[in-house]
Amino acid sequence: MRKASSKKICIVGCGAIARIHAKHLREKAELHFVSRRRESAEAFCSDFGGTTVYDHYEQALQAEIDGVVICTPPGRHADQALVALQHEKGVLVEKPLCVNEEALAEIAQAVADRPNLPFLVAENYYYKPLLKQLQWILEQEFIGPLQSVQVRKCFTQTTDGWKSQYGALLEGGIHFIALISGLVGRTPLSVSARFPRRIDGESERHSQVHMDYGDGLNATLHYAWNVPSITKGVFQHSRIDGETGHVLFESNGLYVRLASPKRSGLFFPGLRDLMGYDAQARDFVACITDPTRMPRSGFAQAQRDLNIVFKAYKEF
């Protein structure tokens, strides 16, 4: 049961990703809903024990809610996040935060102007047990100083509607850019990219991105929506190399194999919250409760990751 003091959160847009957010927030906050179609918001309100359905976004922002979860298509994220900040609401906005550098700069200024408002980006890979497990291995120096990270996730995926407007790297590959950033912990000095089999005039569906961090450290992401996979992207492997050992891990986070003179073995980061959605929901509610709390996936992380994507796209 929710406590009477639960924070009031409005979910904006009632599609597939909104259902995931509602599922993980329903026991942590009092939920409200608004969507382009009122019928969708009413259905969500019924399914997830919500309190209120609003007719439009502005009405929700004028209500006594503490925060919004923006689940609309990417092209609307920036404007809706900016308006929410203007209304002094906490924000959790779906990735990608925005679709161009101009919008990113505008959001950067708005966030800087309101340092006491929680602003999170729903990059669930920062909350995955996989990342926590890999960070622990690196912190324990089991493989020595980090030298390279190679991540692969290639499968086939059809896109229609608004998803067809954006490339695979921005819409899906950014998850793995976040994973790499969470491991390396700093901004690359340079970014280069290739986009195999790209068709002029269409959004890319296959990307190979190389990041150079200096001091001999580099990372590579191979991400595609047009490469057949019998297992549909499951049981593909990625690798981390250090000076004295390496880590091989299933790219989705199912298991991690460590090979090192100091320690070797097979680890299972955890299936209970494999995708990190529950930890993400808890972080958002905690940041609304205590605005001084630093989110695990805030604007700074999104800015760093999006700049990598935008630099890669300049290779077109």
Tab-separated table of C-alpha atoms in Angstrom:
chain	number	residue	atom	x	y	z
A	1	MET	CA	0.000	0.000	0.000
A	2	ARG	CA	1.180	3.531	-0.764
A	3	LYS	CA	1.665	5.869	2.169
A	4	ALA	CA	-0.377	9.064	2.412
A	5	SER	CA	2.859	11.033	1.984
A	6	SER	CA	3.639	9.424	-1.405
A	7	LYS	CA	5.024	11.729	-4.037
A	8	LYS	CA	2.656	12.599	-6.869
A	9	ILE	CA	4.033	11.685	-10.278
A	10	CYS	CA	2.368	12.174	-13.658
A	11	ILE	CA	3.223	9.821	-16.496
A	12	VAL	CA	3.112	11.679	-19.805
A	13	GLY	CA	2.295	9.533	-22.824
A	14	CYS	CA	0.754	6.100	-22.395
A	15	GLY	CA	2.571	3.689	-24.666
A	16	ALA	CA	4.740	0.617	-24.165
A	17	ILE	CA	7.580	2.302	-22.248
A	18	ALA	CA	5.082	4.164	-20.041
A	19	ARG	CA	3.677	0.813	-18.979
A	20	ILE	CA	7.109	-0.213	-17.696
A	21	HIS	CA	7.494	3.015	-15.716
A	22	ALA	CA	3.991	2.727	-14.266
A	23	LYS	CA	4.615	-0.868	-13.222
A	24	HIS	CA	7.702	0.072	-11.212
A	25	LEU	CA	6.347	3.331	-9.781
A	26	ARG	CA	2.879	2.167	-8.735
A	27	GLU	CA	3.993	1.063	-5.237
A	28	LYS	CA	6.371	3.974	-4.785
A	29	ALA	CA	4.262	7.009	-5.690
A	30	GLU	CA	0.756	8.292	-6.348
A	31	LEU	CA	0.321	8.086	-10.106
A	32	HIS	CA	-1.449	10.489	-12.463
A	33	PHE	CA	-1.697	10.181	-16.242
A	34	VAL	CA	-1.966	12.280	-19.361
A	35	SER	CA	-1.810	11.171	-22.985
A	36	ARG	CA	-2.668	12.339	-26.484
A	37	ARG	CA	-5.714	10.083	-26.276
A	38	ARG	CA	-7.639	10.385	-23.030
A	39	GLU	CA	-8.818	6.788	-23.428
A	40	SER	CA	-5.236	5.572	-23.148
A	41	ALA	CA	-4.638	7.589	-19.986
A	42	GLU	CA	-7.867	6.295	-18.456
A	43	ALA	CA	-6.873	2.698	-19.218
A	44	PHE	CA	-3.472	3.198	-17.587
A	45	CYS	CA	-5.060	4.882	-14.577
A	46	SER	CA	-7.304	1.861	-14.119
A	47	ASP	CA	-4.553	-0.705	-14.707
A	48	PHE	CA	-2.049	0.862	-12.310
A	49	GLY	CA	-4.275	2.226	-9.556
A	50	GLY	CA	-3.806	5.845	-10.572
A	51	THR	CA	-5.528	8.877	-9.087
A	52	THR	CA	-6.140	11.409	-11.849
A	53	VAL	CA	-6.352	11.637	-15.621
A	54	TYR	CA	-5.595	15.029	-17.173
A	55	ASP	CA	-6.898	16.252	-20.514
A	56	HIS	CA	-3.601	17.816	-21.602
A	57	TYR	CA	-0.016	18.288	-20.482
A	58	GLU	CA	-0.403	21.925	-19.409
A	59	GLN	CA	-3.252	20.947	-17.099
A	60	ALA	CA	-1.056	18.318	-15.465
A	61	LEU	CA	1.778	20.805	-14.939
A	62	GLN	CA	-0.582	23.266	-13.255
A	63	ALA	CA	-1.719	20.583	-10.814
A	64	GLU	CA	-0.072	19.786	-7.490
A	65	ILE	CA	2.227	17.071	-8.733
A	66	ASP	CA	5.870	16.627	-7.763
A	67	GLY	CA	7.276	15.280	-11.003
A	68	VAL	CA	6.648	13.992	-14.500
A	69	VAL	CA	7.823	10.941	-16.408
A	70	ILE	CA	8.020	11.906	-20.088
A	71	CYS	CA	7.301	8.870	-22.301
A	72	THR	CA	6.406	10.594	-25.562
A	73	PRO	CA	8.358	10.225	-28.868
A	74	PRO	CA	11.937	11.624	-28.804
A	75	GLY	CA	11.103	14.690	-30.890
A	76	ARG	CA	8.912	15.984	-28.053
A	77	HIS	CA	11.235	15.228	-25.126
A	78	ALA	CA	13.169	18.482	-25.095
A	79	ASP	CA	10.180	20.840	-25.234
A	80	GLN	CA	8.210	18.887	-22.650
A	81	ALA	CA	11.177	18.670	-20.282
A	82	LEU	CA	11.814	22.415	-20.576
A	83	VAL	CA	8.175	23.259	-19.833
A	84	ALA	CA	8.191	20.931	-16.822
A	85	LEU	CA	11.255	22.703	-15.416
A	86	GLN	CA	9.540	26.060	-15.927
A	87	HIS	CA	6.671	24.751	-13.794
A	88	GLU	CA	9.114	23.652	-11.078
A	89	LYS	CA	8.467	19.928	-11.553
A	90	GLY	CA	10.963	17.130	-11.157
A	91	VAL	CA	11.685	15.390	-14.460
A	92	LEU	CA	12.395	11.839	-15.557
A	93	VAL	CA	12.554	11.911	-19.347
A	94	GLU	CA	12.926	8.899	-21.592
A	95	LYS	CA	16.070	8.474	-23.637
A	96	PRO	CA	17.198	9.937	-25.893
A	97	LEU	CA	16.847	13.212	-24.013
A	98	CYS	CA	16.802	15.122	-27.300
A	99	VAL	CA	17.631	14.665	-30.968
A	100	ASN	CA	20.070	17.488	-31.762
A	101	GLU	CA	22.854	19.600	-30.253
A	102	GLU	CA	20.786	22.792	-30.182
A	103	ALA	CA	18.153	21.228	-27.928
A	104	LEU	CA	20.867	19.749	-25.727
A	105	ALA	CA	22.395	23.195	-25.177
A	106	GLU	CA	18.999	24.675	-24.326
A	107	ILE	CA	18.297	21.961	-21.776
A	108	ALA	CA	21.782	22.406	-20.286
A	109	GLN	CA	21.010	26.057	-19.562
A	110	ALA	CA	17.581	25.264	-18.086
A	111	VAL	CA	19.011	22.583	-15.801
A	112	ALA	CA	21.810	24.913	-14.682
A	113	ASP	CA	19.241	27.614	-13.884
A	114	ARG	CA	17.300	25.212	-11.611
A	115	PRO	CA	19.928	23.250	-9.669
A	116	ASN	CA	17.466	22.309	-6.933
A	117	LEU	CA	15.063	20.498	-9.275
A	118	PRO	CA	15.666	16.771	-9.855
A	119	PHE	CA	16.365	16.059	-13.519
A	120	LEU	CA	16.892	12.449	-14.560
A	121	VAL	CA	17.163	10.754	-17.930
A	122	ALA	CA	15.654	7.267	-18.116
A	123	GLU	CA	18.809	5.522	-19.259
A	124	ASN	CA	18.175	2.248	-17.465
A	125	TYR	CA	21.605	0.839	-18.371
A	126	TYR	CA	23.106	3.013	-15.631
A	127	TYR	CA	20.945	1.040	-13.196
A	128	LYS	CA	21.533	-2.467	-14.522
A	129	PRO	CA	23.101	-5.059	-12.204
A	130	LEU	CA	25.502	-5.784	-15.081
A	131	LEU	CA	27.116	-2.358	-14.837
A	132	LYS	CA	27.408	-2.628	-11.051
A	133	GLN	CA	29.089	-6.029	-11.391
A	134	LEU	CA	31.548	-4.823	-14.026
A	135	GLN	CA	32.372	-1.675	-12.051
A	136	TRP	CA	33.136	-3.835	-9.000
A	137	ILE	CA	35.533	-5.982	-11.039
A	138	LEU	CA	37.345	-2.875	-12.272
A	139	GLU	CA	37.434	-1.290	-8.806
A	140	GLN	CA	39.004	-4.437	-7.361
A	141	GLU	CA	41.710	-4.177	-10.052
A	142	PHE	CA	41.301	-7.861	-10.921
A	143	ILE	CA	42.309	-7.186	-14.554
A	144	GLY	CA	44.699	-4.311	-13.914
A	145	PRO	CA	44.468	-0.892	-15.590
A	146	LEU	CA	41.708	-0.733	-18.201
A	147	GLN	CA	42.876	-0.896	-21.815
A	148	SER	CA	39.852	-1.519	-24.022
A	149	VAL	CA	36.096	-2.089	-24.059
A	150	GLN	CA	34.421	-3.825	-27.006
A	151	VAL	CA	30.630	-4.031	-27.009
A	152	ARG	CA	28.473	-5.820	-29.571
A	153	LYS	CA	24.701	-6.027	-30.000
A	154	CYS	CA	23.442	-6.856	-33.488
A	155	PHE	CA	20.008	-8.172	-34.430
A	156	THR	CA	17.081	-7.363	-36.702
A	157	GLN	CA	14.363	-4.937	-35.720
A	158	THR	CA	11.626	-3.385	-37.810
A	159	THR	CA	10.675	0.221	-37.216
A	160	ASP	CA	7.553	2.135	-38.088
A	161	GLY	CA	5.830	5.317	-36.994
A	162	TRP	CA	8.024	7.786	-35.140
A	163	LYS	CA	10.753	5.168	-34.580
A	164	SER	CA	11.530	5.166	-38.299
A	165	GLN	CA	12.652	8.809	-38.009
A	166	TYR	CA	15.696	8.043	-35.870
A	167	GLY	CA	18.820	5.991	-36.364
A	168	ALA	CA	19.587	2.793	-34.494
A	169	LEU	CA	22.518	4.402	-32.670
A	170	LEU	CA	20.419	7.234	-31.220
A	171	GLU	CA	17.353	5.134	-30.437
A	172	GLY	CA	18.980	1.919	-29.210
A	173	GLY	CA	22.757	2.069	-29.395
A	174	ILE	CA	22.834	4.901	-26.885
A	175	HIS	CA	22.120	2.272	-24.194
A	176	PHE	CA	25.496	0.734	-24.877
A	177	ILE	CA	27.213	4.113	-25.152
A	178	ALA	CA	25.926	4.636	-21.591
A	179	LEU	CA	27.284	1.236	-20.546
A	180	ILE	CA	30.721	2.108	-21.927
A	181	SER	CA	30.605	5.534	-20.243
A	182	GLY	CA	29.690	3.894	-16.955
A	183	LEU	CA	32.787	1.691	-17.231
A	184	VAL	CA	35.298	4.257	-18.459
A	185	GLY	CA	33.960	7.174	-16.416
A	186	ARG	CA	35.136	9.995	-18.618
A	187	THR	CA	34.587	11.725	-21.964
A	188	PRO	CA	36.498	10.395	-24.994
A	189	LEU	CA	39.078	12.645	-26.616
A	190	SER	CA	37.892	11.673	-30.077
A	191	VAL	CA	35.032	9.783	-31.727
A	192	SER	CA	34.954	8.172	-35.164
A	193	ALA	CA	32.294	6.023	-36.798
A	194	ARG	CA	31.270	3.902	-39.751
A	195	PHE	CA	27.721	3.154	-40.860
A	196	PRO	CA	27.817	0.035	-43.077
A	197	ARG	CA	25.087	-0.513	-45.651
A	198	ARG	CA	23.558	2.880	-44.981
A	199	ILE	CA	21.042	4.008	-47.600
A	200	ASP	CA	21.102	7.704	-48.519
A	201	GLY	CA	18.053	9.553	-47.249
A	202	GLU	CA	17.236	6.920	-44.622
A	203	SER	CA	18.077	6.700	-40.933
A	204	GLU	CA	21.066	4.474	-40.237
A	205	ARG	CA	20.465	0.976	-38.939
A	206	HIS	CA	24.035	-0.237	-38.472
A	207	SER	CA	26.791	1.597	-36.604
A	208	GLN	CA	30.396	0.991	-35.606
A	209	VAL	CA	31.632	3.664	-33.199
A	210	HIS	CA	35.203	4.011	-31.942
A	211	MET	CA	36.087	6.128	-28.908
A	212	ASP	CA	39.648	7.096	-27.993
A	213	TYR	CA	40.178	8.169	-24.374
A	214	GLY	CA	43.932	8.715	-24.519
A	215	ASP	CA	46.647	6.889	-22.546
A	216	GLY	CA	46.092	3.805	-24.721
A	217	LEU	CA	42.467	3.341	-23.652
A	218	ASN	CA	39.822	2.902	-26.333
A	219	ALA	CA	36.300	1.530	-26.728
A	220	THR	CA	34.285	0.214	-29.655
A	221	LEU	CA	30.540	-0.260	-30.077
A	222	HIS	CA	29.098	-2.418	-32.862
A	223	TYR	CA	25.318	-1.985	-32.852
A	224	ALA	CA	22.871	-2.905	-35.589
A	225	TRP	CA	19.192	-3.409	-36.356
A	226	ASN	CA	19.792	-5.120	-39.701
A	227	VAL	CA	22.082	-8.031	-38.864
A	228	PRO	CA	20.291	-11.400	-38.543
A	229	SER	CA	20.626	-13.126	-35.184
A	230	ILE	CA	19.190	-16.573	-34.486
A	231	THR	CA	18.977	-15.708	-30.779
A	232	LYS	CA	17.543	-12.221	-31.490
A	233	GLY	CA	20.516	-10.499	-29.879
A	234	VAL	CA	20.739	-12.757	-26.824
A	235	PHE	CA	24.004	-14.625	-26.042
A	236	GLN	CA	26.125	-12.160	-27.941
A	237	HIS	CA	29.284	-11.267	-26.090
A	238	SER	CA	31.248	-8.161	-25.253
A	239	ARG	CA	34.727	-7.881	-23.793
A	240	ILE	CA	36.790	-5.731	-21.434
A	241	ASP	CA	40.592	-6.002	-21.448
A	242	GLY	CA	43.020	-4.851	-18.802
A	243	GLU	CA	46.777	-5.196	-18.539
A	244	THR	CA	46.583	-8.450	-16.572
A	245	GLY	CA	43.232	-10.021	-17.441
A	246	HIS	CA	39.943	-9.707	-19.247
A	247	VAL	CA	36.189	-9.934	-18.791
A	248	LEU	CA	33.767	-11.538	-21.232
A	249	PHE	CA	30.103	-10.739	-20.664
A	250	GLU	CA	26.766	-11.479	-22.287
A	251	SER	CA	25.799	-8.113	-23.752
A	252	ASN	CA	22.352	-8.043	-22.130
A	253	GLY	CA	23.802	-8.741	-18.690
A	254	LEU	CA	22.911	-12.394	-18.129
A	255	TYR	CA	26.388	-13.434	-17.003
A	256	VAL	CA	29.972	-12.242	-16.653
A	257	ARG	CA	33.134	-14.364	-16.961
A	258	LEU	CA	36.300	-13.017	-15.352
A	259	ALA	CA	39.746	-14.329	-16.338
A	260	SER	CA	42.612	-12.998	-14.245
A	261	PRO	CA	45.625	-14.246	-12.279
A	262	LYS	CA	44.051	-12.620	-9.214
A	263	ARG	CA	40.608	-14.151	-9.610
A	264	SER	CA	38.632	-16.051	-12.212
A	265	GLY	CA	35.054	-17.213	-12.316
A	266	LEU	CA	31.522	-16.885	-13.593
A	267	PHE	CA	29.192	-14.247	-12.133
A	268	PHE	CA	25.462	-13.733	-12.515
A	269	PRO	CA	24.654	-10.050	-11.872
A	270	GLY	CA	20.994	-10.794	-11.151
A	271	LEU	CA	17.738	-11.431	-12.954
A	272	ARG	CA	15.349	-9.801	-10.474
A	273	ASP	CA	15.958	-6.333	-11.902
A	274	LEU	CA	17.910	-7.341	-15.005
A	275	MET	CA	17.045	-4.164	-16.937
A	276	GLY	CA	17.424	-1.795	-13.971
A	277	TYR	CA	13.919	-0.350	-14.161
A	278	ASP	CA	13.093	-0.813	-10.486
A	279	ALA	CA	16.326	0.825	-9.332
A	280	GLN	CA	15.648	3.674	-11.753
A	281	ALA	CA	12.159	4.236	-10.311
A	282	ARG	CA	13.524	4.235	-6.767
A	283	ASP	CA	16.197	6.753	-7.728
A	284	PHE	CA	13.628	9.137	-9.230
A	285	VAL	CA	11.373	9.043	-6.169
A	286	ALA	CA	14.389	9.491	-3.893
A	287	CYS	CA	15.595	12.505	-5.901
A	288	ILE	CA	12.149	14.121	-5.672
A	289	THR	CA	12.117	13.492	-1.930
A	290	ASP	CA	15.651	14.874	-1.525
A	291	PRO	CA	16.505	17.316	-4.355
A	292	THR	CA	20.143	17.460	-3.161
A	293	ARG	CA	20.599	13.802	-4.101
A	294	MET	CA	22.707	13.177	-7.202
A	295	PRO	CA	20.915	10.833	-9.625
A	296	ARG	CA	22.724	7.891	-11.122
A	297	SER	CA	21.506	8.965	-14.576
A	298	GLY	CA	21.217	12.730	-14.666
A	299	PHE	CA	21.786	15.462	-17.216
A	300	ALA	CA	25.589	15.261	-17.081
A	301	GLN	CA	25.571	11.610	-18.101
A	302	ALA	CA	23.027	12.186	-20.873
A	303	GLN	CA	24.994	15.147	-22.197
A	304	ARG	CA	28.207	13.123	-22.357
A	305	ASP	CA	26.526	10.174	-24.093
A	306	LEU	CA	24.545	12.249	-26.567
A	307	ASN	CA	27.645	14.213	-27.547
A	308	ILE	CA	29.292	10.904	-28.472
A	309	VAL	CA	26.307	10.016	-30.676
A	310	PHE	CA	26.180	13.458	-32.288
A	311	LYS	CA	29.910	13.337	-33.040
A	312	ALA	CA	29.499	9.886	-34.569
A	313	TYR	CA	26.704	11.138	-36.817
A	314	LYS	CA	28.954	13.867	-38.154
A	315	GLU	CA	30.803	11.034	-39.901
A	316	PHE	CA	27.834	10.687	-42.311
